[in-house]
Amino acid sequence: MGINIEILEEKIKLLLKHAIKRSVTLIPNDIQNFFEELEKQETNEISKNQINLILENFKYGKEKSIPLCQDTGILNFYIKLGNQFPIISNYSDIINEAVKEVTDDIPLRSNSVDPITNKNSGTNTGLNSPPITLEIVDNSSDLEISILPKGGGAENMSKLFMLNPIDGLEKLPRIIKDLVKEAGGKPCPPIILGIGLGGDASNSMKLAKKALLRPIGSRNERSDAAELEVKILNLLNELDIGIMGLGGKITCIDVHIELAMRHPASFPVGVILQCYCHRIASFKINEKGEILNEI
Amino acid sequence: MRYDFDLPVSTEDLMKLKTGDLIYITGLIITARDLAHKRILEYKKENKNYPESFEKIKNTAIYHCGPIIKKDDSNYKIVSAGPTTSARMDSVENEAAGILDMHIIIGKGGMKNLDVKNQKIVYLAYPGGCGAIASKMITGVEHVEWLDLGSSEAIWFLKVKNFGPLIVTQDTTGKSVYK
C-alpha cells in the first residue's frame, strides 16, 4: 500500500508554509557569517554603522519572527521532483494555496499587481504567479522545494545581453562591471550576482536566477567558469560602491555563473542581481513524506 | 555629529546638517512611494483639494516605504517597514515635496535630481532590507490616506520614536556621498 495522496499533499502544503516563513524571517548562515566577518574587518565608520544595523535586523527579525525586509518579494519556487515520487501534478495548486494562506498569516506584503489594470490581487498569486520552475530528477523518489523571495529593488537592475559571439566572452567582465556601477546603491549592495552564460534568451535569464540558489563561496565545477566567477567578483569589488552605495570595499558578496550551450549566432548573457538580504529556504522529503532536510 | 529632532523641524536646523551626520527623529512622518507621488502631482494638475490631514504633516518627513501592515480588529500594526529605492521617485520628488512642504526625505540609494539647495532638502538614508528593526521604532499608525492605492502604496501617517540612525547622505549645500 502506498501513502495516502491527500495526506501527502497536505504535508507538502504545510512544509511549504513553514519554508516560506523561514525564507522571509531568517537569514541563511552563509550571509550571516559574511556580515559577522565583515564587521570585524571594516574600519570605515559609516560602513560599520550599516553593518551593525544589518546584523541587528537579522537578529530582531528572527526573534520576533517578522519579515526581515518589508519587501517579501516575488516568491520563486524551484521544485526538484524525483521521477518515482508519488505526486507528479497539482504543485501549482498546492503552492498557490500555501502562498495565499501565508500572505495573511505571516503576513507578507502582496507583490502581485496586474500589469494592465494595476490592481493588486492581495494574495501574491494571479496571472502566471508565483513563478515555479520544475525539474524532474531521474532515479529518485524524493521531492525538494526551494524558495527564493526576490525583492523589486535588485530585480529592477537585471539585464539580458545578446552579445556578438566574436567578442562575447572578452567583453563580458566589462559590461557586467558597467551594469553594477550603473545600479549603484539601488539593488541594496553588497549584491550577489547570478549569471546565465549561453543558452537562449529565456534560458540564460532562468539560469542566472537559479545560480543564486548556490551557497556563498561555492564555485562552478568547471574550472574555466569558476575562474571567470572570481575574476568578475574581484572586478566588482574595485567599484567602491560599498554597502548601500555609501562607498567601501565590498560591493559584491559573490558571483555565480551557470552555463548552457548557445546557438553559434547568439551569445546571450542573463544577469540577475540579488540584494544582500539574500533569503532562501528549502525542504526535502522522501516518498513517505518523511523530512530529509529542512533549511 | 549626532542630532535628535522632534518633528516638525525648521529648515534652519536642517541647513546645519552635513553629510555623514547621524540623525534620530521623533514625531509624525508619512510614507509615500510610486503611486502616492503620482497622485500628489495629479491632484495639483487637476486642481483637486488635498486631504485636510496633509496640513499637519508640513515640515515633517517623507519616508519612501511600502510597509507590511497587519490589521488587528480596527487597529493597524506595522510589521516590517524599511526603505524602498528612492530613485524611482527622483523625477517627481521636487514637485511633490514642494506641494507638501517637506524638507526631509528618508529612503535608500539617494536621488540624483533632488533640488537640495533651492528647496532646502536633506536626504537621510536608512539601510534597505532593515524593515524588521525599523518597525521597532515605529510606535503607531496615526492615520492613513489613499488606501485605495493598495496597502503598500497608501500614505501612512506613522508615529516614530528615535527613528535612526539615519545618515545624512545629501545635504542642503549639494554635497552627496553617493558615487
Short mmCIF file of C-alpha atoms in Angstrom, two decimals:
data_model
loop_
_atom_site.label_atom_id
_atom_site.label_comp_id
_atom_site.label_asym_id
_atom_site.label_seq_id
_atom_site.Cartn_x
_atom_site.Cartn_y
_atom_site.Cartn_z
CA MET A 1 0.00 0.00 0.00
CA GLY A 2 1.27 3.44 -0.94
CA ILE A 3 0.82 6.55 1.14
CA ASN A 4 -2.49 8.41 1.07
CA ILE A 5 -2.06 11.10 -1.58
CA GLU A 6 -4.30 13.64 0.12
CA ILE A 7 -2.35 13.38 3.35
CA LEU A 8 0.91 13.77 1.47
CA GLU A 9 -0.40 16.85 -0.35
CA GLU A 10 -1.44 18.41 2.96
CA LYS A 11 2.01 17.66 4.35
CA ILE A 12 3.70 19.31 1.37
CA LYS A 13 1.49 22.39 1.79
CA LEU A 14 2.35 22.63 5.48
CA LEU A 15 6.09 22.25 4.82
CA LEU A 16 5.79 24.91 2.12
CA LYS A 17 4.13 27.33 4.54
CA HIS A 18 6.86 26.76 7.09
CA ALA A 19 9.56 27.18 4.45
CA ILE A 20 8.04 30.43 3.14
CA LYS A 21 8.02 31.77 6.69
CA ARG A 22 11.67 30.78 7.18
CA SER A 23 12.52 32.33 3.82
CA VAL A 24 11.32 35.81 4.83
CA THR A 25 12.17 35.88 8.54
CA LEU A 26 15.57 34.15 8.73
CA ILE A 27 18.86 34.92 7.06
CA PRO A 28 20.83 31.88 5.88
CA ASN A 29 24.06 31.10 7.76
CA ASP A 30 26.35 31.92 4.84
CA ILE A 31 25.08 35.54 4.69
CA GLN A 32 25.06 35.87 8.48
CA ASN A 33 28.69 34.70 8.62
CA PHE A 34 29.68 37.00 5.79
CA PHE A 35 28.44 40.08 7.68
CA GLU A 36 29.91 38.97 11.00
CA GLU A 37 33.31 38.66 9.32
CA LEU A 38 32.87 41.96 7.52
CA GLU A 39 32.05 43.72 10.78
CA LYS A 40 35.41 42.62 12.23
CA GLN A 41 37.35 43.91 9.23
CA GLU A 42 35.54 47.15 8.47
CA THR A 43 37.23 50.35 9.59
CA ASN A 44 35.05 52.97 7.89
CA GLU A 45 32.59 54.46 10.45
CA ILE A 46 29.56 54.73 8.17
CA SER A 47 30.02 51.21 6.77
CA LYS A 48 30.42 49.79 10.24
CA ASN A 49 27.25 51.54 11.32
CA GLN A 50 25.36 49.99 8.38
CA ILE A 51 26.75 46.51 9.08
CA ASN A 52 25.69 46.73 12.70
CA LEU A 53 22.17 47.76 11.74
CA ILE A 54 22.02 44.89 9.25
CA LEU A 55 23.17 42.37 11.89
CA GLU A 56 20.73 43.82 14.40
CA ASN A 57 17.96 43.46 11.83
CA PHE A 58 18.80 39.77 11.20
CA LYS A 59 18.60 39.20 14.95
CA TYR A 60 15.40 41.14 15.53
CA GLY A 61 13.56 39.54 12.59
CA LYS A 62 14.45 36.10 13.90
CA GLU A 63 13.48 36.92 17.48
CA LYS A 64 10.11 38.40 16.55
CA SER A 65 9.54 36.08 13.62
CA ILE A 66 8.74 39.02 11.33
CA PRO A 67 9.88 39.67 7.75
CA LEU A 68 13.48 40.96 7.70
CA CYS A 69 12.62 43.23 4.79
CA GLN A 70 9.16 44.67 4.11
CA ASP A 71 9.72 43.67 0.50
CA THR A 72 8.97 39.98 0.81
CA GLY A 73 9.43 39.92 -2.93
CA ILE A 74 8.09 37.64 -5.57
CA LEU A 75 8.39 34.12 -4.22
CA ASN A 76 10.28 31.99 -6.74
CA PHE A 77 9.72 28.26 -6.32
CA TYR A 78 12.18 25.63 -7.53
CA ILE A 79 10.92 22.06 -7.48
CA LYS A 80 13.20 19.05 -7.86
CA LEU A 81 10.79 16.21 -8.38
CA GLY A 82 12.04 12.63 -8.22
CA ASN A 83 10.52 10.60 -11.06
CA GLN A 84 9.37 8.00 -8.52
CA PHE A 85 7.78 10.46 -6.09
CA PRO A 86 4.05 9.59 -5.75
CA ILE A 87 2.70 13.07 -6.63
CA ILE A 88 3.54 14.33 -10.08
CA SER A 89 0.96 17.06 -10.58
CA ASN A 90 -1.01 19.65 -8.57
CA TYR A 91 2.09 21.57 -7.47
CA SER A 92 0.77 24.82 -8.86
CA ASP A 93 -2.44 24.44 -6.80
CA ILE A 94 -0.61 23.41 -3.63
CA ILE A 95 1.84 26.31 -3.91
CA ASN A 96 -0.91 28.82 -4.69
CA GLU A 97 -2.91 27.78 -1.65
CA ALA A 98 0.14 27.89 0.62
CA VAL A 99 1.12 31.35 -0.67
CA LYS A 100 -2.39 32.75 -0.20
CA GLU A 101 -2.57 31.46 3.36
CA VAL A 102 0.85 32.72 4.50
CA THR A 103 0.26 36.11 2.85
CA ASP A 104 -2.37 36.64 5.56
CA ASP A 105 -0.71 34.69 8.37
CA ILE A 106 2.92 35.90 8.44
CA PRO A 107 1.91 38.41 6.87
CA LEU A 108 3.67 39.02 3.56
CA ARG A 109 3.31 42.17 1.52
CA SER A 110 1.25 41.39 -1.54
CA ASN A 111 3.51 41.98 -4.52
CA SER A 112 1.18 40.85 -7.30
CA VAL A 113 -0.06 43.69 -9.47
CA ASP A 114 -1.95 43.24 -12.76
CA PRO A 115 0.31 44.76 -15.44
CA ILE A 116 -2.61 46.45 -17.24
CA THR A 117 -5.14 47.39 -14.57
CA ASN A 118 -2.55 47.96 -11.76
CA LYS A 119 -4.86 46.06 -9.44
CA ASN A 120 -3.09 44.17 -6.67
CA SER A 121 -4.58 40.71 -6.11
CA GLY A 122 -3.69 40.98 -2.43
CA THR A 123 -2.70 37.32 -2.35
CA ASN A 124 0.72 37.15 -4.06
CA THR A 125 -0.96 34.93 -6.66
CA GLY A 126 -2.61 35.59 -10.02
CA LEU A 127 -1.65 35.56 -13.68
CA ASN A 128 1.28 33.16 -14.09
CA SER A 129 2.29 33.86 -10.49
CA PRO A 130 4.13 32.88 -8.41
CA PRO A 131 6.85 31.60 -10.76
CA ILE A 132 7.51 27.87 -10.46
CA THR A 133 10.42 26.00 -12.03
CA LEU A 134 10.05 22.24 -12.21
CA GLU A 135 12.94 19.87 -12.73
CA ILE A 136 12.48 16.10 -12.92
CA VAL A 137 15.22 14.08 -11.23
CA ASP A 138 15.78 10.55 -12.56
CA ASN A 139 16.10 7.54 -10.25
CA SER A 140 14.84 9.46 -7.26
CA SER A 141 11.76 9.15 -5.08
CA ASP A 142 12.37 12.44 -3.21
CA LEU A 143 10.84 15.88 -3.50
CA GLU A 144 12.84 19.04 -2.84
CA ILE A 145 11.40 22.56 -2.98
CA SER A 146 13.48 25.72 -2.62
CA ILE A 147 12.06 29.21 -2.18
CA LEU A 148 13.80 32.39 -3.25
CA PRO A 149 11.95 35.61 -2.30
CA LYS A 150 13.10 38.21 -4.83
CA GLY A 151 12.65 41.89 -3.95
CA GLY A 152 11.95 44.60 -6.51
CA GLY A 153 14.96 46.86 -5.95
CA ALA A 154 17.55 44.32 -7.01
CA GLU A 155 15.36 42.64 -9.63
CA ASN A 156 14.90 46.00 -11.39
CA MET A 157 18.62 46.05 -12.19
CA SER A 158 18.51 42.70 -14.04
CA LYS A 159 19.52 42.60 -17.65
CA LEU A 160 19.73 40.36 -20.68
CA PHE A 161 22.65 41.00 -23.02
CA MET A 162 22.73 39.50 -26.52
CA LEU A 163 26.43 39.78 -27.26
CA ASN A 164 28.24 39.34 -30.54
CA PRO A 165 29.75 35.83 -30.45
CA ILE A 166 33.02 37.16 -31.94
CA ASP A 167 33.87 39.17 -28.82
CA GLY A 168 31.28 37.99 -26.31
CA LEU A 169 33.40 36.43 -23.60
CA GLU A 170 36.11 39.06 -23.87
CA LYS A 171 33.64 41.90 -23.27
CA LEU A 172 31.75 40.12 -20.53
CA PRO A 173 33.61 41.35 -17.38
CA ARG A 174 33.47 44.95 -18.62
CA ILE A 175 29.74 45.01 -19.38
CA ILE A 176 28.96 43.44 -16.02
CA LYS A 177 31.10 45.98 -14.24
CA ASP A 178 29.28 48.80 -16.06
CA LEU A 179 25.91 47.30 -15.17
CA VAL A 180 26.73 47.04 -11.46
CA LYS A 181 28.25 50.53 -11.46
CA GLU A 182 25.10 51.97 -13.01
CA ALA A 183 22.96 50.12 -10.46
CA GLY A 184 24.93 51.81 -7.64
CA GLY A 185 23.08 51.73 -4.31
CA LYS A 186 19.72 50.79 -5.83
CA PRO A 187 19.88 46.97 -5.56
CA CYS A 188 20.85 47.07 -1.83
CA PRO A 189 24.54 46.19 -2.16
CA PRO A 190 26.64 44.26 -1.37
CA ILE A 191 24.96 42.20 -4.03
CA ILE A 192 25.05 38.59 -5.11
CA LEU A 193 25.26 38.21 -8.87
CA GLY A 194 23.75 35.35 -10.87
CA ILE A 195 24.91 34.99 -14.46
CA GLY A 196 23.47 32.65 -17.07
CA LEU A 197 26.11 32.30 -19.74
CA GLY A 198 24.89 30.95 -23.10
CA GLY A 199 21.62 29.16 -23.79
CA ASP A 200 18.92 31.20 -25.48
CA ALA A 201 17.46 34.46 -24.22
CA SER A 202 14.96 32.94 -21.80
CA ASN A 203 17.19 30.13 -20.61
CA SER A 204 20.10 32.45 -19.79
CA MET A 205 17.83 34.51 -17.54
CA LYS A 206 16.43 31.40 -15.86
CA LEU A 207 19.92 30.08 -15.20
CA ALA A 208 21.04 33.44 -13.85
CA LYS A 209 18.31 33.35 -11.23
CA LYS A 210 18.83 29.69 -10.43
CA ALA A 211 22.54 30.41 -9.88
CA LEU A 212 21.52 32.47 -6.83
CA LEU A 213 20.49 29.26 -5.06
CA ARG A 214 24.13 28.20 -4.78
CA PRO A 215 25.79 28.76 -1.38
CA ILE A 216 28.06 31.78 -0.92
CA GLY A 217 31.66 30.82 -1.70
CA SER A 218 30.75 27.87 -3.92
CA ARG A 219 32.37 27.77 -7.33
CA ASN A 220 31.16 26.38 -10.65
CA GLU A 221 32.58 22.86 -11.07
CA ARG A 222 34.05 23.82 -14.44
CA SER A 223 37.37 25.47 -13.66
CA ASP A 224 37.14 27.97 -16.54
CA ALA A 225 33.72 29.14 -15.32
CA ALA A 226 35.00 29.21 -11.73
CA GLU A 227 37.91 31.45 -12.77
CA LEU A 228 35.50 33.78 -14.51
CA GLU A 229 33.39 33.98 -11.35
CA VAL A 230 36.41 35.05 -9.31
CA LYS A 231 37.60 37.47 -11.96
CA ILE A 232 34.23 39.24 -12.11
CA LEU A 233 33.90 39.23 -8.31
CA ASN A 234 37.28 40.93 -7.89
CA LEU A 235 36.47 43.43 -10.62
CA LEU A 236 33.18 44.40 -8.97
CA ASN A 237 34.87 44.91 -5.63
CA GLU A 238 37.05 47.60 -7.22
CA LEU A 239 33.97 49.74 -7.80
CA ASP A 240 33.86 51.37 -4.35
CA ILE A 241 30.04 51.27 -4.29
CA GLY A 242 30.07 49.69 -0.85
CA ILE A 243 27.21 48.90 1.48
CA MET A 244 24.01 50.61 0.29
CA GLY A 245 26.05 52.68 -2.19
CA LEU A 246 27.75 54.66 0.57
CA GLY A 247 31.25 53.71 -0.61
CA GLY A 248 33.57 50.98 0.63
CA LYS A 249 35.48 47.88 -0.31
CA ILE A 250 32.62 45.41 -0.55
CA THR A 251 30.23 45.81 -3.46
CA CYS A 252 29.64 42.16 -4.31
CA ILE A 253 29.39 39.18 -1.97
CA ASP A 254 29.67 36.53 -4.67
CA VAL A 255 29.27 35.77 -8.37
CA HIS A 256 27.70 32.53 -9.56
CA ILE A 257 27.79 31.52 -13.21
CA GLU A 258 25.73 28.78 -14.82
CA LEU A 259 26.47 27.58 -18.34
CA ALA A 260 24.34 26.42 -21.25
CA MET A 261 25.13 25.63 -24.88
CA ARG A 262 24.38 28.57 -27.18
CA HIS A 263 23.42 28.99 -30.83
CA PRO A 264 26.51 29.75 -32.98
CA ALA A 265 25.00 33.11 -33.91
CA SER A 266 23.90 34.09 -30.39
CA PHE A 267 25.72 34.85 -27.14
CA PRO A 268 23.06 35.52 -24.52
CA VAL A 269 24.13 36.58 -21.05
CA GLY A 270 21.45 36.79 -18.41
CA VAL A 271 22.35 38.81 -15.32
CA ILE A 272 20.25 38.84 -12.16
CA LEU A 273 21.19 40.97 -9.17
CA GLN A 274 20.26 39.96 -5.66
CA CYS A 275 20.25 42.18 -2.58
CA TYR A 276 22.47 41.46 0.44
CA CYS A 277 19.33 40.35 2.31
CA HIS A 278 19.52 37.12 0.32
CA ARG A 279 16.83 34.88 1.73
CA ILE A 280 16.41 31.22 0.80
CA ALA A 281 14.65 28.30 2.41
CA SER A 282 14.08 24.73 1.29
CA PHE A 283 12.90 21.30 2.35
CA LYS A 284 13.35 17.78 1.07
CA ILE A 285 11.09 14.79 1.75
CA ASN A 286 11.01 11.16 0.62
CA GLU A 287 8.11 9.27 -0.94
CA LYS A 288 6.63 8.60 2.51
CA GLY A 289 6.62 12.29 3.37
CA GLU A 290 9.48 11.93 5.85
CA ILE A 291 11.64 15.04 6.15
CA LEU A 292 15.19 14.50 4.90
CA ASN A 293 16.30 18.10 5.13
CA GLU A 294 14.88 21.47 6.18
CA ILE A 295 16.84 24.71 5.73
CA MET B 1 27.67 64.85 14.60
CA ARG B 2 24.57 63.33 16.14
CA TYR B 3 21.28 65.24 16.13
CA ASP B 4 17.96 64.33 17.73
CA PHE B 5 14.99 66.02 16.14
CA ASP B 6 11.39 66.36 17.16
CA LEU B 7 9.28 66.86 14.06
CA PRO B 8 8.24 69.24 12.57
CA VAL B 9 11.68 70.76 12.17
CA SER B 10 12.71 74.15 10.78
CA THR B 11 14.70 74.49 7.57
CA GLU B 12 17.29 76.50 9.53
CA ASP B 13 18.01 73.41 11.61
CA LEU B 14 18.21 71.22 8.52
CA MET B 15 20.69 73.59 6.88
CA LYS B 16 23.16 72.86 9.68
CA LEU B 17 23.34 69.21 8.67
CA LYS B 18 26.35 67.85 6.83
CA THR B 19 26.79 64.57 5.01
CA GLY B 20 27.86 61.89 7.44
CA ASP B 21 25.83 63.28 10.36
CA LEU B 22 23.63 60.82 12.21
CA ILE B 23 20.01 61.79 12.88
CA TYR B 24 17.34 60.33 15.16
CA ILE B 25 13.83 61.62 14.65
CA THR B 26 10.75 61.57 16.83
CA GLY B 27 7.25 62.58 15.78
CA LEU B 28 4.98 62.06 12.81
CA ILE B 29 6.26 61.07 9.34
CA ILE B 30 4.44 59.87 6.23
CA THR B 31 5.15 57.03 3.84
CA ALA B 32 4.89 57.69 0.12
CA ARG B 33 6.15 55.68 -2.82
CA ASP B 34 5.40 55.42 -6.55
CA LEU B 35 1.60 55.74 -6.76
CA ALA B 36 1.24 58.24 -3.90
CA HIS B 37 3.75 60.54 -5.59
CA LYS B 38 1.91 60.16 -8.88
CA ARG B 39 -1.38 61.14 -7.23
CA ILE B 40 0.13 64.12 -5.38
CA LEU B 41 1.13 65.54 -8.78
CA GLU B 42 -2.19 64.60 -10.41
CA TYR B 43 -4.18 66.45 -7.76
CA LYS B 44 -2.19 69.61 -8.44
CA LYS B 45 -2.68 69.28 -12.17
CA GLU B 46 -6.40 68.71 -11.80
CA ASN B 47 -6.78 71.41 -9.13
CA LYS B 48 -8.21 68.90 -6.65
CA ASN B 49 -8.20 69.52 -2.91
CA TYR B 50 -5.68 67.53 -0.92
CA PRO B 51 -6.91 65.69 2.17
CA GLU B 52 -7.18 68.04 5.15
CA SER B 53 -4.83 65.79 7.11
CA PHE B 54 -1.95 66.93 4.86
CA GLU B 55 -1.95 70.24 6.76
CA LYS B 56 -0.47 68.66 9.88
CA ILE B 57 2.43 66.95 8.16
CA LYS B 58 4.17 70.08 6.87
CA ASN B 59 7.88 70.18 7.68
CA THR B 60 7.92 66.57 8.80
CA ALA B 61 9.38 63.85 6.56
CA ILE B 62 8.54 61.74 3.52
CA TYR B 63 9.60 58.14 4.01
CA HIS B 64 9.98 56.10 0.82
CA CYS B 65 8.48 52.92 2.16
CA GLY B 66 5.86 50.35 1.27
CA PRO B 67 5.27 48.73 4.65
CA ILE B 68 3.77 45.42 5.64
CA ILE B 69 0.71 46.30 7.70
CA LYS B 70 -1.48 44.00 9.73
CA LYS B 71 -4.99 44.96 10.74
CA ASP B 72 -5.96 43.67 14.17
CA ASP B 73 -9.60 44.44 14.94
CA SER B 74 -9.68 48.08 13.89
CA ASN B 75 -6.04 48.88 14.61
CA TYR B 76 -3.29 48.95 12.04
CA LYS B 77 0.00 47.49 13.13
CA ILE B 78 3.34 47.92 11.37
CA VAL B 79 5.00 44.54 10.80
CA SER B 80 8.02 45.47 8.70
CA ALA B 81 8.85 48.86 7.22
CA GLY B 82 12.28 49.50 5.72
CA PRO B 83 13.00 51.97 2.90
CA THR B 84 12.40 51.37 -0.80
CA THR B 85 14.61 52.59 -3.69
CA SER B 86 14.25 56.37 -3.85
CA ALA B 87 15.49 56.61 -7.45
CA ARG B 88 12.06 55.63 -8.70
CA MET B 89 10.59 58.85 -7.30
CA ASP B 90 13.51 61.01 -8.47
CA SER B 91 11.75 62.68 -11.40
CA VAL B 92 8.76 63.82 -9.30
CA GLU B 93 10.12 64.39 -5.79
CA ASN B 94 10.97 68.09 -6.08
CA GLU B 95 7.43 68.91 -7.06
CA ALA B 96 5.83 66.53 -4.53
CA ALA B 97 7.99 67.75 -1.65
CA GLY B 98 7.22 71.33 -2.65
CA ILE B 99 3.47 70.70 -2.63
CA LEU B 100 3.59 69.01 0.79
CA ASP B 101 6.13 71.49 2.18
CA MET B 102 8.57 68.75 3.13
CA HIS B 103 12.30 69.15 3.59
CA ILE B 104 13.34 65.74 4.81
CA ILE B 105 13.33 62.71 2.52
CA ILE B 106 14.12 59.30 4.03
CA GLY B 107 14.95 56.40 1.72
CA LYS B 108 17.72 54.32 0.28
CA GLY B 109 20.09 54.78 -2.63
CA GLY B 110 19.81 58.58 -2.91
CA MET B 111 18.25 60.88 -5.51
CA LYS B 112 20.34 62.48 -8.25
CA ASN B 113 17.83 65.19 -9.17
CA LEU B 114 16.80 66.28 -5.70
CA ASP B 115 16.88 70.08 -5.54
CA VAL B 116 18.51 70.16 -2.12
CA LYS B 117 19.86 73.71 -2.45
CA ASN B 118 16.82 75.70 -3.56
CA GLN B 119 14.19 73.66 -1.78
CA LYS B 120 16.38 73.18 1.34
CA ILE B 121 16.00 69.42 1.41
CA VAL B 122 18.13 66.85 3.23
CA TYR B 123 18.17 63.22 2.18
CA LEU B 124 18.52 60.73 5.02
CA ALA B 125 19.44 57.11 4.33
CA TYR B 126 18.40 54.05 6.23
CA PRO B 127 19.77 50.69 5.10
CA GLY B 128 17.48 48.75 2.78
CA GLY B 129 16.41 45.35 3.95
CA CYS B 130 16.19 46.51 7.56
CA GLY B 131 12.40 46.51 7.78
CA ALA B 132 12.17 44.40 10.93
CA ILE B 133 14.33 46.63 13.09
CA ALA B 134 12.72 49.79 11.64
CA SER B 135 9.33 48.56 12.83
CA LYS B 136 10.66 48.63 16.39
CA MET B 137 10.98 52.42 16.21
CA ILE B 138 7.54 52.97 14.69
CA THR B 139 5.30 53.27 17.69
CA GLY B 140 1.96 53.53 15.95
CA VAL B 141 -0.17 54.35 12.94
CA GLU B 142 -1.99 57.65 13.42
CA HIS B 143 -3.84 57.89 10.14
CA VAL B 144 -3.94 56.64 6.56
CA GLU B 145 -4.86 58.35 3.30
CA TRP B 146 -5.40 56.94 -0.17
CA LEU B 147 -5.70 53.35 0.96
CA ASP B 148 -7.42 52.65 -2.36
CA LEU B 149 -3.93 52.68 -3.91
CA GLY B 150 -3.20 49.47 -2.00
CA SER B 151 -1.73 48.90 1.43
CA SER B 152 1.91 49.31 0.39
CA GLU B 153 1.20 52.37 -1.81
CA ALA B 154 -1.04 54.29 0.61
CA ILE B 155 0.12 57.29 2.64
CA TRP B 156 0.61 56.08 6.20
CA PHE B 157 1.00 58.62 8.97
CA LEU B 158 3.47 56.94 11.29
CA LYS B 159 4.47 57.90 14.79
CA VAL B 160 8.17 57.27 15.23
CA LYS B 161 10.39 57.41 18.27
CA ASN B 162 14.16 57.91 17.95
CA PHE B 163 13.99 56.59 14.39
CA GLY B 164 17.59 56.15 13.39
CA PRO B 165 20.46 56.19 12.96
CA LEU B 166 19.57 57.94 9.71
CA ILE B 167 22.65 59.08 7.84
CA VAL B 168 22.70 62.43 6.05
CA THR B 169 23.82 61.35 2.60
CA GLN B 170 22.76 64.51 0.73
CA ASP B 171 22.83 67.90 2.45
CA THR B 172 21.46 71.34 1.56
CA THR B 173 24.81 72.51 0.16
CA GLY B 174 24.51 69.93 -2.63
CA LYS B 175 27.05 67.53 -1.20
CA SER B 176 26.30 63.84 -1.72
CA VAL B 177 28.05 60.66 -0.60
CA TYR B 178 26.73 58.56 -3.49
CA LYS B 179 29.18 57.50 -6.14
#
